[in-house]
mmCIF file of C-alpha atoms in Angstrom:
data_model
loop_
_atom_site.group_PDB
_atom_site.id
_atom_site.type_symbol
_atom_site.label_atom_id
_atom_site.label_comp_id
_atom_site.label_asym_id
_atom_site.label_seq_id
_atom_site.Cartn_x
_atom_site.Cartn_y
_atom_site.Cartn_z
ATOM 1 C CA UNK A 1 -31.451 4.403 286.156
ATOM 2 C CA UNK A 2 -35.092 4.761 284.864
ATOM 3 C CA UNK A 3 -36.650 8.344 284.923
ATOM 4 C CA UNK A 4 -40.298 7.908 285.802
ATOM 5 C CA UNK A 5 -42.990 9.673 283.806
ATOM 6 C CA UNK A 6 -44.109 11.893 286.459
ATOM 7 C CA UNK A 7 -40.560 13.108 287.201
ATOM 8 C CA UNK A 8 -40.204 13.723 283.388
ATOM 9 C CA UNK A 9 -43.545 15.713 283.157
ATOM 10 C CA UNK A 10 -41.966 17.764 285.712
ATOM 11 C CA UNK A 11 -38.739 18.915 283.564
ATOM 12 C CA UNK A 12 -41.546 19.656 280.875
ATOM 13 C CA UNK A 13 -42.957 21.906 283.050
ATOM 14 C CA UNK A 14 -40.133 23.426 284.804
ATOM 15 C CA UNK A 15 -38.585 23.960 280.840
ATOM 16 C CA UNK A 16 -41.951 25.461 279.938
ATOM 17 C CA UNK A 17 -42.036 27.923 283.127
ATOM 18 C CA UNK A 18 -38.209 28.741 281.973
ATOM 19 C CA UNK A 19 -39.663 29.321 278.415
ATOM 20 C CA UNK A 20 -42.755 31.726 279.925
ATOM 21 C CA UNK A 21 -40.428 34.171 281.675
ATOM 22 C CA UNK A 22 -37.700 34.215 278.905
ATOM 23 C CA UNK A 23 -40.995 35.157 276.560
ATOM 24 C CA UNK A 24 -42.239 37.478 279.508
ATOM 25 C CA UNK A 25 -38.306 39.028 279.546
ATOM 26 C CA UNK A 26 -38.042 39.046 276.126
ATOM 27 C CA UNK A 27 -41.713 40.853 275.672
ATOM 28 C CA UNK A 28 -40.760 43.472 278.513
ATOM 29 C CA UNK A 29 -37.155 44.414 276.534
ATOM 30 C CA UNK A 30 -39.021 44.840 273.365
ATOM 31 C CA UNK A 31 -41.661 46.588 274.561
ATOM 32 C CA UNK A 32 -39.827 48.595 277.378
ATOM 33 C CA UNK A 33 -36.224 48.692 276.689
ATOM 34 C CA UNK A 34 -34.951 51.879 278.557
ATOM 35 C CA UNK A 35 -36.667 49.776 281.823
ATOM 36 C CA UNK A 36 -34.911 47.483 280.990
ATOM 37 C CA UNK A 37 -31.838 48.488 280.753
ATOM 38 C CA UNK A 38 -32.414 49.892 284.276
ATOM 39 C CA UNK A 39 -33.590 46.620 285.968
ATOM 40 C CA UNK A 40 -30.275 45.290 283.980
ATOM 41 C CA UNK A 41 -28.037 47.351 285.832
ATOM 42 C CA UNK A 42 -30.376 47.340 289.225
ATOM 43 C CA UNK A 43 -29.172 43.445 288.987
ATOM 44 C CA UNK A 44 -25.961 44.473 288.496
ATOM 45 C CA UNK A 45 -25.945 46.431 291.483
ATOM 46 C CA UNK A 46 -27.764 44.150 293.297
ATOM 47 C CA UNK A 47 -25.049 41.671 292.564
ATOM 48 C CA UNK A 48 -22.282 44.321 293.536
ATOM 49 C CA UNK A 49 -23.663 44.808 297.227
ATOM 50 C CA UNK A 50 -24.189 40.851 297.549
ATOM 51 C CA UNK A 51 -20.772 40.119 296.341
ATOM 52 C CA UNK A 52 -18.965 43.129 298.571
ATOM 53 C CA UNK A 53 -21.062 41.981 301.754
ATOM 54 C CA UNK A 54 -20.405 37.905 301.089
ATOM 55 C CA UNK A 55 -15.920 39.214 300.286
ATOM 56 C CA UNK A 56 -15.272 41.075 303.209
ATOM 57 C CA UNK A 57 -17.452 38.645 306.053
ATOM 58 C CA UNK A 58 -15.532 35.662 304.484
ATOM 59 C CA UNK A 59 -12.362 37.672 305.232
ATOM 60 C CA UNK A 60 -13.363 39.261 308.442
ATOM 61 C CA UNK A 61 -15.053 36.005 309.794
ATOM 62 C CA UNK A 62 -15.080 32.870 307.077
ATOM 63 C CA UNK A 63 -11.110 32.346 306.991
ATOM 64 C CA UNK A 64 -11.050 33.691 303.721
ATOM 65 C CA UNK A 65 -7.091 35.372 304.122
ATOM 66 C CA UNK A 66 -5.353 35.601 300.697
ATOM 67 C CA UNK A 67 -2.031 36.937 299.599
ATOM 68 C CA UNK A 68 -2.583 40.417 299.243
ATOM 69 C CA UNK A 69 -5.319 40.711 302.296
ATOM 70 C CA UNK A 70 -5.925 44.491 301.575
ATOM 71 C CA UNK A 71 -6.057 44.044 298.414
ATOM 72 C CA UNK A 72 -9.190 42.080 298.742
ATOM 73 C CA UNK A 73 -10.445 44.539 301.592
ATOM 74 C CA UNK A 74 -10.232 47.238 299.364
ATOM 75 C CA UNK A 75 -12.001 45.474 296.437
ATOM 76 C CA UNK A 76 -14.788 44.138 298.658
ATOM 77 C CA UNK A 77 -15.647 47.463 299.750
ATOM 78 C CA UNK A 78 -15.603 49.303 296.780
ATOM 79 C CA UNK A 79 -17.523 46.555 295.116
ATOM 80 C CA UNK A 80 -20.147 47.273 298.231
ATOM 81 C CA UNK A 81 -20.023 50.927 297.984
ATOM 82 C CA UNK A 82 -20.762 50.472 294.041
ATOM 83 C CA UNK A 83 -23.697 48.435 294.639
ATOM 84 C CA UNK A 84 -25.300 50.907 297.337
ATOM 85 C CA UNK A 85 -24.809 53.600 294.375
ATOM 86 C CA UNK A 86 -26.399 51.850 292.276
ATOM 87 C CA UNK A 87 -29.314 51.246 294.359
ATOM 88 C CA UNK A 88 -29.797 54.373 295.507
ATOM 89 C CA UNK A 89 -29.683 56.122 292.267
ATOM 90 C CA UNK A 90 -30.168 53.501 289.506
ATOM 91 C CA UNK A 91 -30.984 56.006 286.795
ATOM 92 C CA UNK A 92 -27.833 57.829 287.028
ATOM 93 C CA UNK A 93 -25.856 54.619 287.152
ATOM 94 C CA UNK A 94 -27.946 53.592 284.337
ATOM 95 C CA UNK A 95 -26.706 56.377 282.016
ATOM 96 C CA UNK A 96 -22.988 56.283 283.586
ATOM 97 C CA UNK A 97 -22.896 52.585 283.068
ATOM 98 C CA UNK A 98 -24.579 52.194 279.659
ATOM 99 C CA UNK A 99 -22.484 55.553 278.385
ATOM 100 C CA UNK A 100 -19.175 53.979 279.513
ATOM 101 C CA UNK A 101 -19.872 50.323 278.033
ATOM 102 C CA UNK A 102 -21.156 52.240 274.599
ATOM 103 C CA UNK A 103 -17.859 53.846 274.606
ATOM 104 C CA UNK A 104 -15.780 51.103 274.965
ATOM 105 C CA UNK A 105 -18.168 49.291 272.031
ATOM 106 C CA UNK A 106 -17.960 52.459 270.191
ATOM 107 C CA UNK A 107 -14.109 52.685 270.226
ATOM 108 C CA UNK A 108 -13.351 48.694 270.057
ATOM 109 C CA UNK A 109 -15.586 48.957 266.322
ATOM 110 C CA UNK A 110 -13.338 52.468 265.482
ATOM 111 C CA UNK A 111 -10.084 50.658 266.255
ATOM 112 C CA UNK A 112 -11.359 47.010 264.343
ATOM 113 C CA UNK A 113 -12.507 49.215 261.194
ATOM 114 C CA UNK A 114 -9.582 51.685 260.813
ATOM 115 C CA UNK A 115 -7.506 48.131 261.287
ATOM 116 C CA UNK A 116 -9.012 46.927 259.033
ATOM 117 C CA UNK A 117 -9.114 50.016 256.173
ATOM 118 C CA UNK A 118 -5.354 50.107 256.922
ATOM 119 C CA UNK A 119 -4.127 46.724 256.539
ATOM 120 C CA UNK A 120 -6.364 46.028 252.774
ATOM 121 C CA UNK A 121 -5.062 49.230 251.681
ATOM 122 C CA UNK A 122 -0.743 48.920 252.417
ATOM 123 C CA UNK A 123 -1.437 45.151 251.011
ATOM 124 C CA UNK A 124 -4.139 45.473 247.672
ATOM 125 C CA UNK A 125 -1.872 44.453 245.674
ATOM 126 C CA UNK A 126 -2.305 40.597 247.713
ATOM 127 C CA UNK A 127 -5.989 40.793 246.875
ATOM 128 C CA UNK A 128 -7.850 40.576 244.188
ATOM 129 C CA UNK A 129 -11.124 42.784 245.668
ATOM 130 C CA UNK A 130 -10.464 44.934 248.758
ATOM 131 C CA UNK A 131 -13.614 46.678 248.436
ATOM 132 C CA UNK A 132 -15.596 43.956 250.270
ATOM 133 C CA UNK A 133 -12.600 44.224 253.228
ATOM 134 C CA UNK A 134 -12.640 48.406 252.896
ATOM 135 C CA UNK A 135 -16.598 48.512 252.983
ATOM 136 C CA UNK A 136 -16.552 46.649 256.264
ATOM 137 C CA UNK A 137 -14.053 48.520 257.694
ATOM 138 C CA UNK A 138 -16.248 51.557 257.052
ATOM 139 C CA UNK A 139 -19.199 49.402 258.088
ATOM 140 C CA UNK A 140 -17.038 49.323 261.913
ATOM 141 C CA UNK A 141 -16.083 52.960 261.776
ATOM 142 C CA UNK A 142 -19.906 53.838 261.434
ATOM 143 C CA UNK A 143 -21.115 51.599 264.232
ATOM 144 C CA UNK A 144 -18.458 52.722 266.291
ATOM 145 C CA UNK A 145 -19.401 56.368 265.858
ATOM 146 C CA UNK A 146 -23.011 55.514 266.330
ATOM 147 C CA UNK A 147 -22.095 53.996 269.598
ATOM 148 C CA UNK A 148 -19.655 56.929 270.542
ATOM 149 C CA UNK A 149 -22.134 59.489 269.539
ATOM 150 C CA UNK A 150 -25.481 57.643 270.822
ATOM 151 C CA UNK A 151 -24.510 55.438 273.696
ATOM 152 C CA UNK A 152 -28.061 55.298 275.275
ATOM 153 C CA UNK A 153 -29.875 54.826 271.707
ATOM 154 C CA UNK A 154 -27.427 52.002 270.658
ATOM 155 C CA UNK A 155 -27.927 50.361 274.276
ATOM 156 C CA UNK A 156 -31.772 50.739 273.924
ATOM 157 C CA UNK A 157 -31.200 48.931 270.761
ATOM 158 C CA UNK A 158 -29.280 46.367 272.143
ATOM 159 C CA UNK A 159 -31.840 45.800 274.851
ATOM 160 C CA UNK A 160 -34.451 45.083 272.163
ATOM 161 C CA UNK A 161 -32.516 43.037 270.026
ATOM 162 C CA UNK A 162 -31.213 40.948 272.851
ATOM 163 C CA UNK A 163 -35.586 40.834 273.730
ATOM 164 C CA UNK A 164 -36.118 39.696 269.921
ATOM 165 C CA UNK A 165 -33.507 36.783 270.362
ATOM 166 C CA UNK A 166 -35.045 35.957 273.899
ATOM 167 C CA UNK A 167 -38.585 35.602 272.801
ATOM 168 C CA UNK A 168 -37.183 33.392 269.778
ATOM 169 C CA UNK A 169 -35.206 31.093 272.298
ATOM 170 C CA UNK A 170 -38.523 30.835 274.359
ATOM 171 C CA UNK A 171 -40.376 29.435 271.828
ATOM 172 C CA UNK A 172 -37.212 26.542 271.335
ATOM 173 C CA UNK A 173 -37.714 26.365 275.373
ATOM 174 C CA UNK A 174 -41.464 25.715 274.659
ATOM 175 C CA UNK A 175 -40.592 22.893 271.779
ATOM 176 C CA UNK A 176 -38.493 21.345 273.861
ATOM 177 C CA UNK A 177 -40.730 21.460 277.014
ATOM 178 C CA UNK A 178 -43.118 19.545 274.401
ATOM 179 C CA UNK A 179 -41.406 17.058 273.508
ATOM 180 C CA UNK A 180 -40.093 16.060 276.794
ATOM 181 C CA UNK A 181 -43.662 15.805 277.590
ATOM 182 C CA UNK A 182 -44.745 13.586 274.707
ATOM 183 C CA UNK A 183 -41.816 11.573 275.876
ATOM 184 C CA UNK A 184 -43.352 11.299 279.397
ATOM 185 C CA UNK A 185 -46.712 10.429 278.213
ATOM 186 C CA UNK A 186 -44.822 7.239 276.359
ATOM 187 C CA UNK A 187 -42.873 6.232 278.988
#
């Protein structure tokens, strides 16, 4: 099946539009990454109240019985009730939300470097350089504490790191979008 030039100028353009608001997100996390971080979680709640209302119609009227019915009754609605907290107070779900992943990130790296101090030390004597292995180990136990001790700084961070590696995937989105519509213009 032949792809006609006009319908492949139109993937150039709908992969340069995709490449304009990954560079537009990207911008706005760099630029603005505590609003961010809100709209982030606004989605998420968004998502939450969607996902509640869609679980318990298909149970009450789509058909959608499982196993364990109130199981899934109670999930729906608490996934419902999460999303109209979030919505209705996004900056305190912000910092609950960002605090509690931060933790988890911050004691995840505390566990992975103390692991890792632990296990080079009992077996040196296998290695010929544990330095290298105790230095990252220490490199863990730092992030970890940064995270523990700075949850909304490290997720502000995050934010405009993930915006950095947005803007760069943009400008691939943007190559790409060119080529495909060199490709048109020769087809």
């Amino acid at each position: 099946m032949t792809v006609s030039a006009d319908t492949r100028r139109r993937f150039a353009l709908a992969t340069a539009l995709r490449g304009i608001f990954m560079l537009l997100a990207g911008l706005y996390g760099v630029i603005w990454p505590t609003e961010a971080l809100t709209i982030l979680v606004l989605a998420g709640g968004i998502l939450l109240l969607i996902d509640g209302v869609l679980g318990l119609w298909s149970l009450t009227f789509g058909g959608g019985k499982s196993g364990n019915y109130w199981f899934d009754v109670v999930s729906n609605a608490l996934s419902l009730v999460l999303g109209i907290l979030i919505l209705i107070s996004p900056l305190l779900a912000t910092i609950f939300t960002v605090t509690f992943m931060a933790t988890l990130v911050g004691i995840a790296a505390l566990v992975v470097g103390i692991m890792q101090i632990l296990v080079i030390t009992r077996e040196r004597e296998h290695y010929a350089r544990i330095w290298p292995v105790v230095l990252s180990g220490i490199s863990y136990v730092l992030l970890g504490l940064v995270f523990l001790f700075f949850p909304l700084l490290s997720a502000s961070i995050g934010v405009i790191f993930g915006g950095v590696l947005l803007i760069m995937f943009s400008f691939g989105l943007f190559g790409w979008a060119w080529r495909l519509y060199q490709r048109s213009k020769a087809g």
